[in-house]
């Protein structure tokens, strides 16, 4: 699936690899009763509990440390404006709306700048419920737009879990000890109430239910919030001829009543920015001369207390060399259509299988361990504006072996590396992820960053890799195990 709104995009592909799946059990969480707004970070939004013979729904707030268990009535989940994206021009995603229309999406792979909600049954014990499962239902949706929760298969195709516009309730069976994430898609800005319910049949035949539980979501800015203003510079052309007039304009997003500006410049060789005397308006005009070539300009917006309310990113002036005498030169122009830009993550189709060496006992004799190398992963960004990107990997299902034997994905960790990148691309490797250890978590059962490029960089082609480390309990059955690593670039 690939879609864009402005600079935001999504690319997904499947690559074969040997890793574990499963879920990491969260440590026991404290309880809290204060009202909170959750807008970034990981949370088990629909957290199923069974205590003293009662089934209940909670919110496991993992955005704080240690994690806190909250009542859904005390939580507002905010889908930030940055979650906006276009519905892709792909008939498989027509359920989201017309191609090119805007939705607000919380992705199933973690984006550190957005909320990452999921559902969780890891606190439920085995042998309590028939089939070791509970039924999770979306009972009702109230709001200005449609709401859909869906996952994706190995080829990026959607698997709808809950859909609000084709008849509710929708229900799925969730095994105990499950921790799962999906894409949460909202069709319009505004406030929503999503009503969930969990039901289960006990091993003795009795039934338990949470009853309907309301969850509050706000898509966009919170009611009553003043949106934060951002500032940019428009009007800078790619290149000027000597004596051309340069006119730069400060652009507020959103527009406010503030109108006090200062312009600053910094030319090659200067260590600091210098204020442009007498320029305190939203527009700044001057004459392009060769001496100003490669000078940078920024503008700052000030509030009534003369504090900086917003500052632009710098723009660079390019002034052409003086024209040559007639008949002694030629002008050659090459162009790249910025509308053709895309963010693409890929692996060599003939080099996508990772075979780890046979596991050996660790020095302490308490683990099976093996080390190997991820096959090279290529990320190419040709989008205009250089919005930056983040490439992540996750093993969404257990390793499977002989006679149905499995082990969890989290027992595989990695140490990411940047193998190659373009000049000035600014790509950095993701953090090391150690294999899962009981009580501390870890491993690739959860999404982990392989590499990233910051805003203002990333344009070009980079190649990423990682050292792989598998660490298994000694009771793991002998045999050959396989799993699939899903790679995502956002």
XYZ file of C-alpha atoms in Angstrom:
490
model
C 0.000 0.000 0.000
C 1.382 3.396 -0.909
C -0.310 6.718 -0.292
C 0.662 10.313 0.221
C -0.693 13.546 1.646
C 1.795 16.328 1.196
C 5.040 14.721 2.292
C 3.645 11.727 4.173
C 3.811 8.347 2.458
C 3.616 4.639 3.205
C 5.336 1.736 1.475
C 5.110 -1.891 2.542
C 6.646 -5.095 1.262
C 7.238 -8.610 2.516
C 10.721 -10.144 2.735
C 11.483 -13.708 3.764
C 13.613 -14.194 6.890
C 13.994 -16.481 9.897
C 12.653 -14.870 13.123
C 10.142 -15.371 15.932
C 6.655 -14.009 16.499
C 4.308 -13.908 19.417
C 3.770 -11.187 21.951
C 5.730 -9.711 24.789
C 3.946 -9.757 28.123
C 3.958 -6.281 29.652
C 5.067 -5.882 33.288
C 2.377 -5.318 35.881
C 1.110 -1.767 35.514
C 0.031 0.738 38.114
C -3.469 2.208 38.080
C -4.440 5.847 37.628
C -7.705 7.798 37.641
C -6.784 11.219 36.212
C -8.141 12.341 32.864
C -5.476 12.094 30.133
C -5.070 12.682 26.405
C -2.900 10.119 24.596
C -1.547 11.356 21.267
C 1.867 9.678 20.792
C 3.477 6.392 21.764
C 2.328 2.841 22.432
C -0.894 1.953 24.237
C -3.033 -1.169 24.483
C -6.239 0.765 23.897
C -8.501 -2.276 24.264
C -6.902 -4.208 27.140
C -8.928 -7.250 28.275
C -8.777 -8.249 31.969
C -10.405 -11.052 33.997
C -10.369 -10.591 37.764
C -12.595 -12.043 40.516
C -14.864 -13.675 37.957
C -15.436 -10.446 36.004
C -14.360 -9.585 32.472
C -13.439 -5.911 31.934
C -11.888 -3.571 29.358
C -9.071 -1.244 30.389
C -6.441 0.948 28.730
C -2.812 -0.053 29.260
C -1.006 3.281 28.893
C 2.551 2.467 27.848
C 3.325 6.094 26.924
C 4.584 6.576 30.492
C 7.089 4.563 32.514
C 6.098 2.514 34.372
C 2.970 1.710 32.391
C -0.401 2.701 33.881
C -3.735 0.872 33.672
C -6.564 3.372 33.091
C -10.331 3.318 32.836
C -11.406 4.020 29.211
C -13.692 6.773 30.559
C -10.584 8.667 31.718
C -8.798 8.575 28.340
C -9.121 10.604 25.153
C -7.209 9.119 22.222
C -6.015 11.870 19.851
C -5.341 11.200 16.167
C -3.001 14.087 15.383
C -3.426 16.166 12.193
C -0.122 14.683 10.973
C -1.926 11.335 10.531
C -3.618 12.692 7.378
C -2.958 10.780 4.159
C -4.577 10.120 0.773
C -6.553 6.968 0.016
C -4.325 5.089 -2.453
C -5.360 4.605 -6.062
C -5.743 0.861 -5.498
C -9.134 -0.888 -5.731
C -8.216 -3.080 -2.756
C -8.520 0.005 -0.530
C -11.793 1.333 -1.963
C -13.466 0.627 1.412
C -11.544 3.636 2.783
C -13.203 6.057 0.346
C -12.529 7.486 -3.132
C -8.907 7.365 -4.300
C -7.148 10.598 -3.388
C -9.596 11.539 -0.626
C -8.172 12.277 2.819
C -8.250 9.900 5.770
C -6.469 10.013 9.109
C -4.539 6.786 9.743
C -2.829 5.424 12.859
C -0.588 2.762 11.245
C -0.123 -0.814 12.473
C 3.658 -0.263 12.408
C 4.780 2.282 14.967
C 5.319 5.887 13.902
C 7.009 7.702 16.830
C 5.125 10.907 15.927
C 1.663 9.309 16.216
C -0.372 7.202 18.639
C 0.128 3.415 18.283
C -2.990 1.738 19.757
C -3.642 -1.991 19.809
C -5.617 -4.657 21.641
C -4.233 -6.971 24.287
C -5.132 -10.246 26.049
C -1.712 -11.014 27.543
C -3.057 -10.742 31.115
C -5.559 -13.572 30.510
C -4.520 -17.035 31.713
C -4.696 -20.299 29.783
C -7.366 -22.831 30.711
C -9.877 -20.229 31.907
C -11.961 -19.804 28.751
C -13.190 -22.346 26.234
C -10.836 -22.411 23.265
C -8.454 -20.131 25.211
C -10.003 -17.137 23.461
C -12.313 -14.178 23.924
C -14.566 -12.506 21.367
C -13.836 -8.810 20.819
C -16.596 -6.756 19.162
C -16.921 -3.227 17.822
C -20.529 -2.597 18.820
C -21.094 0.980 17.670
C -19.387 4.012 16.116
C -20.589 7.568 16.592
C -18.747 10.354 14.771
C -18.472 12.500 11.655
C -16.856 9.847 9.466
C -16.364 6.147 8.891
C -13.982 4.128 11.103
C -12.167 1.010 9.882
C -9.567 -1.173 11.609
C -7.574 -3.376 9.246
C -4.306 -5.285 9.044
C -2.347 -6.203 5.913
C -1.118 -9.459 4.477
C 2.412 -10.203 3.261
C 1.654 -8.500 -0.070
C 0.214 -5.330 1.481
C -3.407 -6.314 0.873
C -5.944 -5.233 3.515
C -7.556 -7.600 6.044
C -10.530 -5.760 7.556
C -11.112 -6.467 11.252
C -13.779 -3.875 12.138
C -15.692 -1.613 9.755
C -18.244 0.918 10.899
C -20.150 1.584 7.650
C -21.304 -1.904 6.646
C -23.305 -2.941 9.693
C -22.245 -3.436 13.299
C -21.397 -5.238 15.486
C -18.250 -6.701 13.936
C -16.455 -9.361 16.008
C -13.162 -11.225 15.983
C -11.890 -14.088 18.152
C -8.704 -13.160 19.999
C -6.581 -15.909 21.649
C -5.322 -15.306 25.164
C -1.708 -14.044 25.397
C -2.218 -11.923 22.255
C -0.861 -8.435 21.690
C -1.874 -7.049 18.291
C -1.907 -3.842 16.273
C -3.802 -2.745 13.178
C -4.336 0.305 10.999
C -7.003 2.614 12.512
C -8.547 4.708 9.707
C -10.885 7.671 10.337
C -12.801 9.315 7.508
C -13.182 12.867 8.868
C -11.943 15.327 11.463
C -13.872 15.545 14.718
C -14.886 13.628 17.849
C -15.781 9.915 17.807
C -17.116 7.378 20.298
C -16.114 3.777 19.536
C -17.966 1.190 21.630
C -16.158 -2.114 22.201
C -17.280 -5.231 24.058
C -15.516 -8.460 25.053
C -17.325 -11.775 25.668
C -16.074 -15.246 26.604
C -17.306 -18.700 27.578
C -15.702 -20.205 30.685
C -14.454 -23.775 30.686
C -17.402 -24.721 32.950
C -19.867 -23.403 30.350
C -20.677 -20.116 32.034
C -20.427 -16.861 30.082
C -18.904 -13.511 30.994
C -19.114 -10.147 29.262
C -17.747 -6.661 29.736
C -20.900 -5.118 28.298
C -20.501 -2.141 25.941
C -17.575 0.162 26.848
C -17.161 3.584 25.223
C -13.789 4.851 23.949
C -13.334 8.526 23.043
C -11.262 9.536 20.005
C -10.562 13.013 18.632
C -9.234 13.313 15.070
C -7.341 16.579 14.572
C -6.928 19.355 17.107
C -8.582 19.008 20.503
C -11.667 21.178 21.038
C -10.637 24.564 22.408
C -6.965 24.122 21.499
C -5.233 26.873 19.599
C -3.326 25.111 16.821
C 0.403 25.647 16.883
C 1.478 28.035 14.130
C 4.240 27.084 11.739
C 6.134 29.447 9.446
C 7.588 28.953 5.984
C 9.050 31.128 3.218
C 7.527 31.225 -0.263
C 8.715 33.016 -3.377
C 12.327 31.818 -3.600
C 13.029 30.775 -7.199
C 15.504 28.052 -8.114
C 17.899 30.628 -9.640
C 18.041 34.374 -10.364
C 19.913 36.402 -12.932
C 21.984 39.329 -11.623
C 19.805 42.391 -10.917
C 16.590 40.353 -10.710
C 14.203 41.344 -7.899
C 13.808 38.720 -5.143
C 10.552 38.834 -3.158
C 10.177 36.492 -0.195
C 6.904 36.044 1.715
C 6.368 34.664 5.225
C 3.501 32.140 5.307
C 1.746 31.242 8.574
C -0.018 27.876 8.915
C -2.665 28.367 10.187
C -3.004 32.120 9.738
C -3.063 34.067 13.040
C -3.395 37.711 14.084
C 0.349 37.979 14.735
C 2.096 40.315 12.267
C 5.493 41.192 13.776
C 8.375 39.610 11.834
C 12.145 39.894 11.567
C 14.202 38.632 8.615
C 17.699 37.207 9.016
C 20.483 36.337 6.555
C 23.691 34.312 6.652
C 26.142 34.304 3.753
C 29.016 31.862 3.082
C 31.813 32.329 5.603
C 29.573 33.922 8.258
C 29.319 32.129 11.589
C 26.049 33.670 12.772
C 22.729 34.919 11.430
C 22.405 38.693 10.983
C 19.145 40.610 11.277
C 18.100 42.457 8.114
C 17.684 46.097 9.208
C 14.258 47.641 8.769
C 12.514 44.445 7.606
C 9.677 43.677 10.055
C 6.849 42.754 7.673
C 5.578 39.561 6.064
C 7.281 40.405 2.736
C 10.950 41.151 2.011
C 12.258 42.323 -1.405
C 15.828 42.958 -2.552
C 18.029 42.804 -5.656
C 19.909 39.634 -6.538
C 23.618 40.271 -7.059
C 26.477 37.837 -7.483
C 27.841 38.670 -4.003
C 24.662 37.228 -2.450
C 24.957 33.838 -4.166
C 24.466 30.962 -1.653
C 23.240 33.312 1.109
C 20.525 31.816 3.332
C 17.427 33.567 4.698
C 15.034 32.833 7.564
C 12.080 34.721 9.007
C 10.786 34.670 12.594
C 7.322 35.553 13.898
C 6.958 37.219 17.305
C 4.064 37.374 19.771
C 2.913 40.384 21.787
C 5.657 39.771 24.361
C 8.282 39.774 21.596
C 8.892 36.059 22.108
C 9.466 33.906 19.023
C 6.149 32.266 18.101
C 7.485 30.464 15.001
C 10.593 30.329 12.810
C 10.960 29.194 9.223
C 13.429 26.749 7.755
C 16.211 28.513 5.797
C 15.963 29.081 2.051
C 19.026 29.578 -0.144
C 19.496 32.205 -2.848
C 21.152 31.104 -6.100
C 22.422 33.839 -8.427
C 23.668 32.887 -11.884
C 27.058 33.917 -13.172
C 27.065 37.036 -15.362
C 26.038 36.261 -18.962
C 28.759 35.494 -21.472
C 29.245 37.387 -24.703
C 26.705 36.469 -27.402
C 27.609 33.445 -29.479
C 30.091 31.964 -26.966
C 27.825 29.905 -24.770
C 24.842 27.531 -24.721
C 22.178 26.993 -22.056
C 21.276 23.402 -21.227
C 18.339 22.712 -18.908
C 17.553 19.349 -17.293
C 14.479 18.757 -15.137
C 12.991 16.113 -12.858
C 9.226 16.076 -12.414
C 8.669 16.423 -8.659
C 5.165 14.958 -9.001
C 6.741 11.607 -9.902
C 8.513 11.271 -6.535
C 7.874 8.253 -4.310
C 9.144 6.431 -1.246
C 10.086 2.818 -2.052
C 11.527 0.063 0.141
C 12.750 -3.102 -1.546
C 14.908 -6.204 -1.342
C 16.562 -8.147 -4.145
C 13.999 -10.838 -5.094
C 16.885 -13.261 -5.636
C 18.473 -12.452 -2.259
C 15.651 -12.314 0.300
C 16.124 -15.523 2.322
C 18.101 -15.497 5.553
C 19.363 -18.862 6.801
C 20.869 -18.654 10.257
C 23.616 -21.120 11.229
C 22.529 -24.008 13.497
C 22.049 -22.690 17.042
C 24.755 -23.457 19.592
C 24.587 -23.449 23.373
C 25.614 -20.109 24.858
C 28.664 -19.921 27.089
C 26.421 -20.107 30.158
C 24.669 -23.199 28.833
C 21.219 -21.640 29.374
C 20.255 -20.532 25.805
C 20.421 -21.679 22.212
C 22.012 -18.895 20.159
C 22.770 -18.156 16.504
C 23.985 -15.067 14.644
C 23.520 -14.034 11.042
C 23.006 -11.117 8.663
C 19.861 -9.516 7.286
C 19.931 -9.350 3.501
C 20.418 -5.787 2.182
C 17.321 -3.551 2.244
C 17.133 -0.619 -0.197
C 15.171 2.565 0.562
C 14.773 5.108 -2.248
C 13.152 8.510 -1.659
C 12.501 10.743 -4.685
C 9.755 12.881 -3.129
C 9.860 16.657 -3.308
C 10.348 18.587 -0.093
C 12.562 15.969 1.573
C 10.087 15.057 4.349
C 12.402 12.398 5.775
C 11.466 8.764 6.378
C 11.682 5.845 8.781
C 12.171 2.198 7.749
C 11.037 -0.453 10.250
C 10.784 -4.206 10.497
C 8.543 -6.589 12.421
C 7.876 -10.322 12.536
C 4.087 -10.440 12.993
C 3.752 -14.202 13.564
C 5.596 -16.959 15.424
C 8.422 -18.977 13.935
C 6.971 -22.348 12.913
C 8.833 -25.625 12.929
C 8.295 -29.386 12.750
C 5.011 -30.942 13.941
C 3.477 -27.544 14.698
C 6.258 -26.466 17.083
C 6.670 -22.686 17.398
C 8.673 -20.059 19.203
C 7.983 -16.335 19.560
C 9.293 -13.733 17.111
C 10.750 -11.680 19.915
C 13.564 -14.177 20.439
C 15.228 -12.591 17.398
C 16.937 -9.208 17.763
C 19.085 -7.070 15.476
C 21.837 -4.450 15.303
C 20.972 -2.164 12.354
C 23.652 -0.663 10.085
C 23.745 1.792 7.168
C 25.537 -0.066 4.369
C 25.515 2.792 1.851
C 23.809 6.133 1.228
C 23.901 9.127 -1.089
C 25.939 12.223 -0.384
C 24.175 14.384 2.213
C 21.307 11.901 2.567
C 21.573 11.933 6.373
C 20.503 8.322 6.982
C 21.180 6.876 10.453
C 20.839 3.310 11.691
C 18.068 2.370 14.119
C 18.819 1.351 17.705
C 19.966 -2.129 18.655
C 17.101 -4.430 19.647
C 18.063 -7.314 21.935
C 16.208 -10.642 21.843
C 13.207 -10.980 24.146
C 13.905 -11.499 27.845
C 11.049 -12.232 30.251
C 10.167 -9.151 32.269
C 12.014 -6.674 30.032
C 10.587 -7.338 26.573
C 12.566 -6.812 23.382
C 12.897 -8.548 20.051
C 11.377 -8.113 16.610
C 7.910 -9.310 17.577
C 7.249 -5.576 17.908
C 8.072 -3.018 15.231
C 11.698 -1.808 15.365
C 13.428 0.955 13.377
C 16.008 -0.286 10.860
C 17.088 3.163 9.674
C 15.752 6.689 9.234
C 16.399 10.067 7.643
C 15.362 13.328 9.343
C 13.037 15.977 7.967
C 14.919 17.986 5.360
C 17.048 15.004 4.293
C 16.666 11.450 3.007
C 16.395 12.135 -0.743
C 18.294 9.499 -2.690
C 18.971 5.779 -2.290
C 20.272 4.147 0.882
C 21.047 0.533 1.655
C 20.412 -0.827 5.155
C 21.459 -4.035 6.861
C 21.551 -5.571 10.311
C 23.315 -8.215 12.309
C 20.770 -10.781 13.559
C 20.951 -12.510 16.926
C 18.668 -15.413 17.863
C 18.469 -16.439 21.544
C 16.113 -19.301 22.477
C 15.219 -21.187 25.661
C 16.967 -24.542 25.889
C 13.610 -26.341 25.945
C 12.914 -25.322 22.332
C 12.284 -28.421 20.219
C 14.930 -29.362 17.644
C 14.172 -28.630 14.011
C 14.200 -25.965 11.310
C 11.955 -22.933 11.966
C 10.855 -20.151 9.621
C 9.051 -16.812 9.908
C 8.459 -13.727 7.764
C 9.919 -10.277 8.422
C 7.701 -7.436 7.161
C 9.522 -4.220 6.167
C 7.788 -0.844 6.144
C 8.900 2.647 5.138
C 6.952 5.710 6.238
